[in-house]
CSV table of C-alpha atoms in Angstrom, one decimal:
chain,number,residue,atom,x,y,z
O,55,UNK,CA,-151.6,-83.3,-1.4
O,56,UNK,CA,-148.2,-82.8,-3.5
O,57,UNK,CA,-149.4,-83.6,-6.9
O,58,UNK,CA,-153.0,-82.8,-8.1
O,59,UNK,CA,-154.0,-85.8,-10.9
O,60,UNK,CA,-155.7,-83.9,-13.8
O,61,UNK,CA,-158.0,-85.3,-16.9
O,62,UNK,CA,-159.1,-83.1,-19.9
O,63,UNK,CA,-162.2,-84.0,-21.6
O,64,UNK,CA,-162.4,-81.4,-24.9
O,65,UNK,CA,-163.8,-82.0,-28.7
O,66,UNK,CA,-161.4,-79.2,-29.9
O,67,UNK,CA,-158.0,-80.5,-30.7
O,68,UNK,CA,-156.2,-77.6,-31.0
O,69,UNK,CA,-157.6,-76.2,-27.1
O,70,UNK,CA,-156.7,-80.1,-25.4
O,71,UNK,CA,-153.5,-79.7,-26.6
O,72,UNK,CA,-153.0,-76.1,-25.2
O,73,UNK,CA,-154.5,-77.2,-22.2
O,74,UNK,CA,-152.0,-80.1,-21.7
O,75,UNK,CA,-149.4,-78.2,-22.4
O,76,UNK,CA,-150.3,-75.3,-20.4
O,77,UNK,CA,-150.7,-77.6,-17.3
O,78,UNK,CA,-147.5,-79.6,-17.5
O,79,UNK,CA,-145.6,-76.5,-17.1
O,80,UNK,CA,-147.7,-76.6,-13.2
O,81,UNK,CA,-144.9,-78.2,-10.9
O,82,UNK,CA,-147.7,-79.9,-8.7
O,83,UNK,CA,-150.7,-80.9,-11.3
O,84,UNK,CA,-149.8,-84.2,-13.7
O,85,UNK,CA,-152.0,-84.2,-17.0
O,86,UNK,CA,-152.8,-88.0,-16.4
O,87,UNK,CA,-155.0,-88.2,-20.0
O,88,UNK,CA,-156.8,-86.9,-22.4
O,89,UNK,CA,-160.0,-87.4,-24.5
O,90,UNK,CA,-161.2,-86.1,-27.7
O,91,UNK,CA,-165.0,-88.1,-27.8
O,92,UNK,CA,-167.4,-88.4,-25.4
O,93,UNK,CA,-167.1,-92.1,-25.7
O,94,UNK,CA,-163.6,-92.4,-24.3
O,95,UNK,CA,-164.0,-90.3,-21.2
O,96,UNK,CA,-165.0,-92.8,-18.7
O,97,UNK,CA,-162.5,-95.2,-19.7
O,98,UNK,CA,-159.9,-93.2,-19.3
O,99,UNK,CA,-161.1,-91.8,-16.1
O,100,UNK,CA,-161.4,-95.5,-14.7
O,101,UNK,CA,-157.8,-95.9,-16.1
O,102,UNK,CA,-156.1,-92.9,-14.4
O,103,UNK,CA,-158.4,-91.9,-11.2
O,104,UNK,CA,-157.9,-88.2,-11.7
O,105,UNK,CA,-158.5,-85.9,-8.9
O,106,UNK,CA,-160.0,-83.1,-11.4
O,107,UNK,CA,-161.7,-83.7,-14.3
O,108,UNK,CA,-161.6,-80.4,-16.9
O,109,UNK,CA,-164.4,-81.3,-19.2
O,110,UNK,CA,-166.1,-79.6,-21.9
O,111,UNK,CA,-169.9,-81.3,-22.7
O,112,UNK,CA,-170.5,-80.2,-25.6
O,113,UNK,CA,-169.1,-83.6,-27.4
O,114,UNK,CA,-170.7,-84.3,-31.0
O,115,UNK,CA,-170.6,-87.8,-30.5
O,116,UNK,CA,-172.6,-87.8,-27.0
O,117,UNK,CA,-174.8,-85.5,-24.8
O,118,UNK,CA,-172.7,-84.1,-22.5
O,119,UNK,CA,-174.8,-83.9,-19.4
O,120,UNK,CA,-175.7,-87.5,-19.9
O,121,UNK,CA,-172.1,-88.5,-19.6
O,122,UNK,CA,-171.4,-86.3,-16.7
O,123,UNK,CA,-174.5,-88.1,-15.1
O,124,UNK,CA,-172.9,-91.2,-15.5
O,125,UNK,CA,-169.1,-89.8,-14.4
O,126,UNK,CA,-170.9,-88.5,-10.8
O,127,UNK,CA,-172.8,-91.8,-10.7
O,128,UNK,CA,-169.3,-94.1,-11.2
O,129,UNK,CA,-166.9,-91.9,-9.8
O,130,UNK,CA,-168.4,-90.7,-7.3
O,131,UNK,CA,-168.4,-86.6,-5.1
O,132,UNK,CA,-164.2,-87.6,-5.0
O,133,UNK,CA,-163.7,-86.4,-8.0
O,134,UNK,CA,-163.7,-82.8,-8.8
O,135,UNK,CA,-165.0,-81.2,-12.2
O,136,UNK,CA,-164.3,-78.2,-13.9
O,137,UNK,CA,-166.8,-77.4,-16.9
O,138,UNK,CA,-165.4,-75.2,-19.7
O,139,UNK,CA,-168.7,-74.2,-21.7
O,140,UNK,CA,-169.9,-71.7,-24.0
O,141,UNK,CA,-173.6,-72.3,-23.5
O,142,UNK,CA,-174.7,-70.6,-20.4
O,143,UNK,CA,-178.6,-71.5,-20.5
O,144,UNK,CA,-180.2,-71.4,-17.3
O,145,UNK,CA,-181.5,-74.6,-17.7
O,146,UNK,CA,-178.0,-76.3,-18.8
O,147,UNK,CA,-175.9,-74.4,-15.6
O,148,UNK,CA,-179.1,-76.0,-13.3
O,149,UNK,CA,-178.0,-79.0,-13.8
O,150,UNK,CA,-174.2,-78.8,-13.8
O,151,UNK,CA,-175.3,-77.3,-10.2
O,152,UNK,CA,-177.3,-80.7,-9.5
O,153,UNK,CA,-173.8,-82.6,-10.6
O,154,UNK,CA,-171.8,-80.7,-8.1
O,155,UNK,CA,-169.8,-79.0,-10.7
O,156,UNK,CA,-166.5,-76.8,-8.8
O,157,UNK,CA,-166.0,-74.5,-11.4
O,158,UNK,CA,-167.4,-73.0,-15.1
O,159,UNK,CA,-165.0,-71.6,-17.1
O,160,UNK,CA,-166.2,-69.9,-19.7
O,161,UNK,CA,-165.1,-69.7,-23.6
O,162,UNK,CA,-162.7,-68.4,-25.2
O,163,UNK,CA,-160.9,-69.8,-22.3
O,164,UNK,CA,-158.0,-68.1,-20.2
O,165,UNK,CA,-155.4,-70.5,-20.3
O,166,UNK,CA,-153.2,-68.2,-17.9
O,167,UNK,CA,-155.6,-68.8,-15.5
O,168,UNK,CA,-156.1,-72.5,-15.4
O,169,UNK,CA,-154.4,-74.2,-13.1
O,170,UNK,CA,-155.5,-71.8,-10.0
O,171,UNK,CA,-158.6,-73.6,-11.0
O,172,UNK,CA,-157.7,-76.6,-10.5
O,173,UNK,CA,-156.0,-76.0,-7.6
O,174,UNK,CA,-159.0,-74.3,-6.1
O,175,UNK,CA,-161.4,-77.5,-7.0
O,176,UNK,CA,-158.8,-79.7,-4.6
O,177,UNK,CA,-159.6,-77.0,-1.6
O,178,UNK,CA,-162.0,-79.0,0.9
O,179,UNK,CA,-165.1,-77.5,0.6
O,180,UNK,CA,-166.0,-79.1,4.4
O,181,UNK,CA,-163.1,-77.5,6.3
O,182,UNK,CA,-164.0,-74.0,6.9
O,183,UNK,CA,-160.2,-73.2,7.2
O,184,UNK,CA,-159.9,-74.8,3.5
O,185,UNK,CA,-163.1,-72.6,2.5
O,186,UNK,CA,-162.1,-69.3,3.8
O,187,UNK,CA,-158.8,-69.7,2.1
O,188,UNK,CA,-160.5,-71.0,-1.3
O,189,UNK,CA,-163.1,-68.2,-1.4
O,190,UNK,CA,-159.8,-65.4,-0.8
O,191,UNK,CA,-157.7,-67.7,-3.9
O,192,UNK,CA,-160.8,-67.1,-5.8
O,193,UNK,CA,-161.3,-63.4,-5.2
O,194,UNK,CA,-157.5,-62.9,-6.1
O,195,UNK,CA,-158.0,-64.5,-9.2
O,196,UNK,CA,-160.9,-62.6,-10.3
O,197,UNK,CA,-158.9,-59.5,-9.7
O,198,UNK,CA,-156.0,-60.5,-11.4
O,199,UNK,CA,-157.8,-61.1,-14.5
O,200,UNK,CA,-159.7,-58.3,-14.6
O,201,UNK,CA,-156.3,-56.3,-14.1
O,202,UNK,CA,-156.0,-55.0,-10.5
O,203,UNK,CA,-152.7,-55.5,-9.2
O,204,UNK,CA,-151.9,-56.2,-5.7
O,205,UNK,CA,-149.8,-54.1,-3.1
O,206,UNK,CA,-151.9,-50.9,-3.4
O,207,UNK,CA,-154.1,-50.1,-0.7
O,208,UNK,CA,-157.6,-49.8,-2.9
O,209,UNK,CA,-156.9,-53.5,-4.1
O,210,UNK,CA,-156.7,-54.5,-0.2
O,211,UNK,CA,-159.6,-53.0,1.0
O,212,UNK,CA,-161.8,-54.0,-2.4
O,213,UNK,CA,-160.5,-57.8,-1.8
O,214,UNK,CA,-161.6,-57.9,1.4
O,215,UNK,CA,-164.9,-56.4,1.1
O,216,UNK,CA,-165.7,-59.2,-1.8
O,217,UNK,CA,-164.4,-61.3,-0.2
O,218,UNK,CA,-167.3,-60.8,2.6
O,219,UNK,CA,-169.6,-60.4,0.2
O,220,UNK,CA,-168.8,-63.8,-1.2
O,221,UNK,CA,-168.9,-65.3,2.0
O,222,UNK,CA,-171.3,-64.2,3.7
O,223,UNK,CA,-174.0,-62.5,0.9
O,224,UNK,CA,-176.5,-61.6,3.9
O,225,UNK,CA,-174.2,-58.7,4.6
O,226,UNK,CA,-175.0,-56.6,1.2
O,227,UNK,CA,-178.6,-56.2,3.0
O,228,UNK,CA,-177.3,-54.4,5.5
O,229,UNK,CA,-175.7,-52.0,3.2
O,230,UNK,CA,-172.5,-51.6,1.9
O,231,UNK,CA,-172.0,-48.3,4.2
O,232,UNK,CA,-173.0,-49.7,7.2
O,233,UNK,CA,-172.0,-53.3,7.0
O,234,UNK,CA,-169.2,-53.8,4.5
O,235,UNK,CA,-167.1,-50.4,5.1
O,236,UNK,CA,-166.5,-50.9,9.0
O,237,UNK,CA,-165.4,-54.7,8.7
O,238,UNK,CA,-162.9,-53.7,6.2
O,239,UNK,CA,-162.2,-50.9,8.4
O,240,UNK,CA,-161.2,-52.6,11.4
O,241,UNK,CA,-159.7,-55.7,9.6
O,242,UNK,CA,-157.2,-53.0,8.0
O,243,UNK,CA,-156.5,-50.7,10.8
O,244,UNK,CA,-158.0,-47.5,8.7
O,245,UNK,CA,-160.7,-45.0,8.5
O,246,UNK,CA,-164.1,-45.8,6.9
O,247,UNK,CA,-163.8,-43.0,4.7
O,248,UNK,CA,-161.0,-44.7,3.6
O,249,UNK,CA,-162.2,-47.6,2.7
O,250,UNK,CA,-164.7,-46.2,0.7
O,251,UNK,CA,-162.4,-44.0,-1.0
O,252,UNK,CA,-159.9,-46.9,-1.6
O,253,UNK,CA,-162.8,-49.2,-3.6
O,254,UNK,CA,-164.1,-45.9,-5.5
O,255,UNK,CA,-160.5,-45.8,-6.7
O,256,UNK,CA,-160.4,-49.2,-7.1
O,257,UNK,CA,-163.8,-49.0,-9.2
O,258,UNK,CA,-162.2,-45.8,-11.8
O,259,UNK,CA,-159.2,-47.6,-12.3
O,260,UNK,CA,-160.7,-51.0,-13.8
O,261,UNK,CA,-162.8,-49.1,-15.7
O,262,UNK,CA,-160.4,-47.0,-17.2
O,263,UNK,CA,-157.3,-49.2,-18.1
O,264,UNK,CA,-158.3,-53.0,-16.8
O,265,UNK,CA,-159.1,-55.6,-19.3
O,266,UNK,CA,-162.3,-55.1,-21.0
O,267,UNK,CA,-162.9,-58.7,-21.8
O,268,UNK,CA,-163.0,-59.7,-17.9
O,269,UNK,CA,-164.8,-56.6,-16.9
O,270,UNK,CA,-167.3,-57.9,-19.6
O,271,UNK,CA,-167.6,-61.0,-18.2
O,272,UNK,CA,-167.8,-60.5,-14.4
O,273,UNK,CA,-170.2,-57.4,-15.8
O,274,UNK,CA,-171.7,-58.6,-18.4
O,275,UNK,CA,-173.3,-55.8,-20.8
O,276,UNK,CA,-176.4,-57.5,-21.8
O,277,UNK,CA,-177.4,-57.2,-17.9
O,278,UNK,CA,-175.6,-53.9,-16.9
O,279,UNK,CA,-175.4,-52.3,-20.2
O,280,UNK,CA,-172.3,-50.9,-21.8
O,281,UNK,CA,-172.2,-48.0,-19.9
O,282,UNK,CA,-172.1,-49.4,-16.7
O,283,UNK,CA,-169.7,-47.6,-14.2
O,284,UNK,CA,-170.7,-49.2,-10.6
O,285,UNK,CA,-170.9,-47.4,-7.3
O,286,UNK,CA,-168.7,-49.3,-4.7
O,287,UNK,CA,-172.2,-50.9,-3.7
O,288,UNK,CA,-172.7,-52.4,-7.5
O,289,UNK,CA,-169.4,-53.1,-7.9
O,290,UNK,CA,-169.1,-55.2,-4.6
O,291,UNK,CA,-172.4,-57.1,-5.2
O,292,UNK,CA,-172.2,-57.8,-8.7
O,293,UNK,CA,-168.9,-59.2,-8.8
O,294,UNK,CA,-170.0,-61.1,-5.2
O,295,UNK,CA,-172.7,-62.6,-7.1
O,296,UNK,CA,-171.2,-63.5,-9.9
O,297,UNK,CA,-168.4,-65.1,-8.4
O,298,UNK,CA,-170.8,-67.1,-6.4
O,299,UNK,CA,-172.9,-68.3,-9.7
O,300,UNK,CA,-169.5,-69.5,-10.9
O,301,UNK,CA,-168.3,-71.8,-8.5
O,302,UNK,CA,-170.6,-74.1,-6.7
O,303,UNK,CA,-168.8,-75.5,-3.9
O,304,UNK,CA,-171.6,-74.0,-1.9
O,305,UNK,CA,-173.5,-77.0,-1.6
């Protein structure tokens, strides 16, 4: 697909407009509409057809989960929605899960980030070549916002052992030692106690100079505490977890 067809959906004027601004600088996405109300949203998704929809539910005018209800019920699996939320309930996220939501995106929102994400919610979640690649565009992203920076060799070795771990969660029972250190091993042509030397690196360095605001919310401190410094075990299965909570193209 050359050109991803984009709606946004959000009660706060001064974030749509960012949004469609940030957007229309993206080459391949189109910002096809917009809507401030809950009331105008399926109109103007039965106007444009979006591929994405980038929706936040909290509209005063209408229950939020009601319209999405009614979006999925129209609209149909085709289209793709990304939720940008501040409430993080347990009951609320249970049934965004039930809608087949791709993506939450959580407030204040990273606007530098956005359009990966909708790029990401156009990856077929049915083609196991599209899901590999999606699941290694996701990692990537979560690394980049929390500050790691590609081209060293602890990056390399920590992306591909969350990437694993994202993949195929089973393996963390295993152990990190014993499962997740030799795969990377052999997938990079290096020693295991390299590998586990790279990701301990990898750990120390985000903790002392990557962003604090994405290390807060991959790890967040009411769970881990604010003195939380991971072992390469933690630090692979958290962020695995996490990453897996957040996007739901796992069926």
């Amino acid at each position: 697909m050359n050109e991803i067809r984009a709606a946004i959906a959000e009660h706060d004027d001064s974030l749509r407009k960012n949004m469609e601004r940030y957007l229309r600088q993206a080459g391949d996405i189109q910002v096809v509409g917009s809507a401030g109300d809950g009331g105008a949203v399926l109109p103007l998704l039965r106007q444009t057809t979006p591929h994405v929809l980038l929706i936040e539910p909290a509209f005063p005018d209408r229950d939020g989960l009601e319209l999405l209800h009614h979006v999925r019920q129209e609209l149909g699996p085709e289209l793709r929605i990304v939720v940008i939320t501040g409430n993080t309930r347990g009951t609320i996220m249970e049934r965004l899960v039930q809608l087949r939501v791709c993506y939450f995106l959580a407030k204040p929102l990273a606007l530098a980030s956005l359009e990966e994400y909708v790029r990401l919610a156009m990856v077929e979640d049915d083609c196991p070549e599209g899901h590999r690649l999606a699941v290694e565009r996701r990692v990537a992203l979560a690394f980049r916002e929390l500050g790691a920076r590609a081209g060293r060799r602890q990056y390399l070795y920590s992306f591909h052992a969350v990437c694993a771990a994202v993949e195929q969660p089973q393996i963390l029972y295993d152990g990190v030692t014993k499962a997740v250190y030799p795969m990377v091993a052999k997938k990079c042509g290096v020693s295991i106690p390299a590998v586990e030397q790279g990701i301990r690196s990898m750990c120390e360095w985000l903790w002392e100079k990557g962003s604090r605001e994405a290390l807060d919310r991959y790890f967040p401190p009411a769970v881990y505490g604010r003195s939380f410094r991971p072992s390469n075990s933690a630090f692979v299965g958290a962020l695995a977890q996490q990453l897996r909570e957040d996007w739901q193209l796992w069926g």
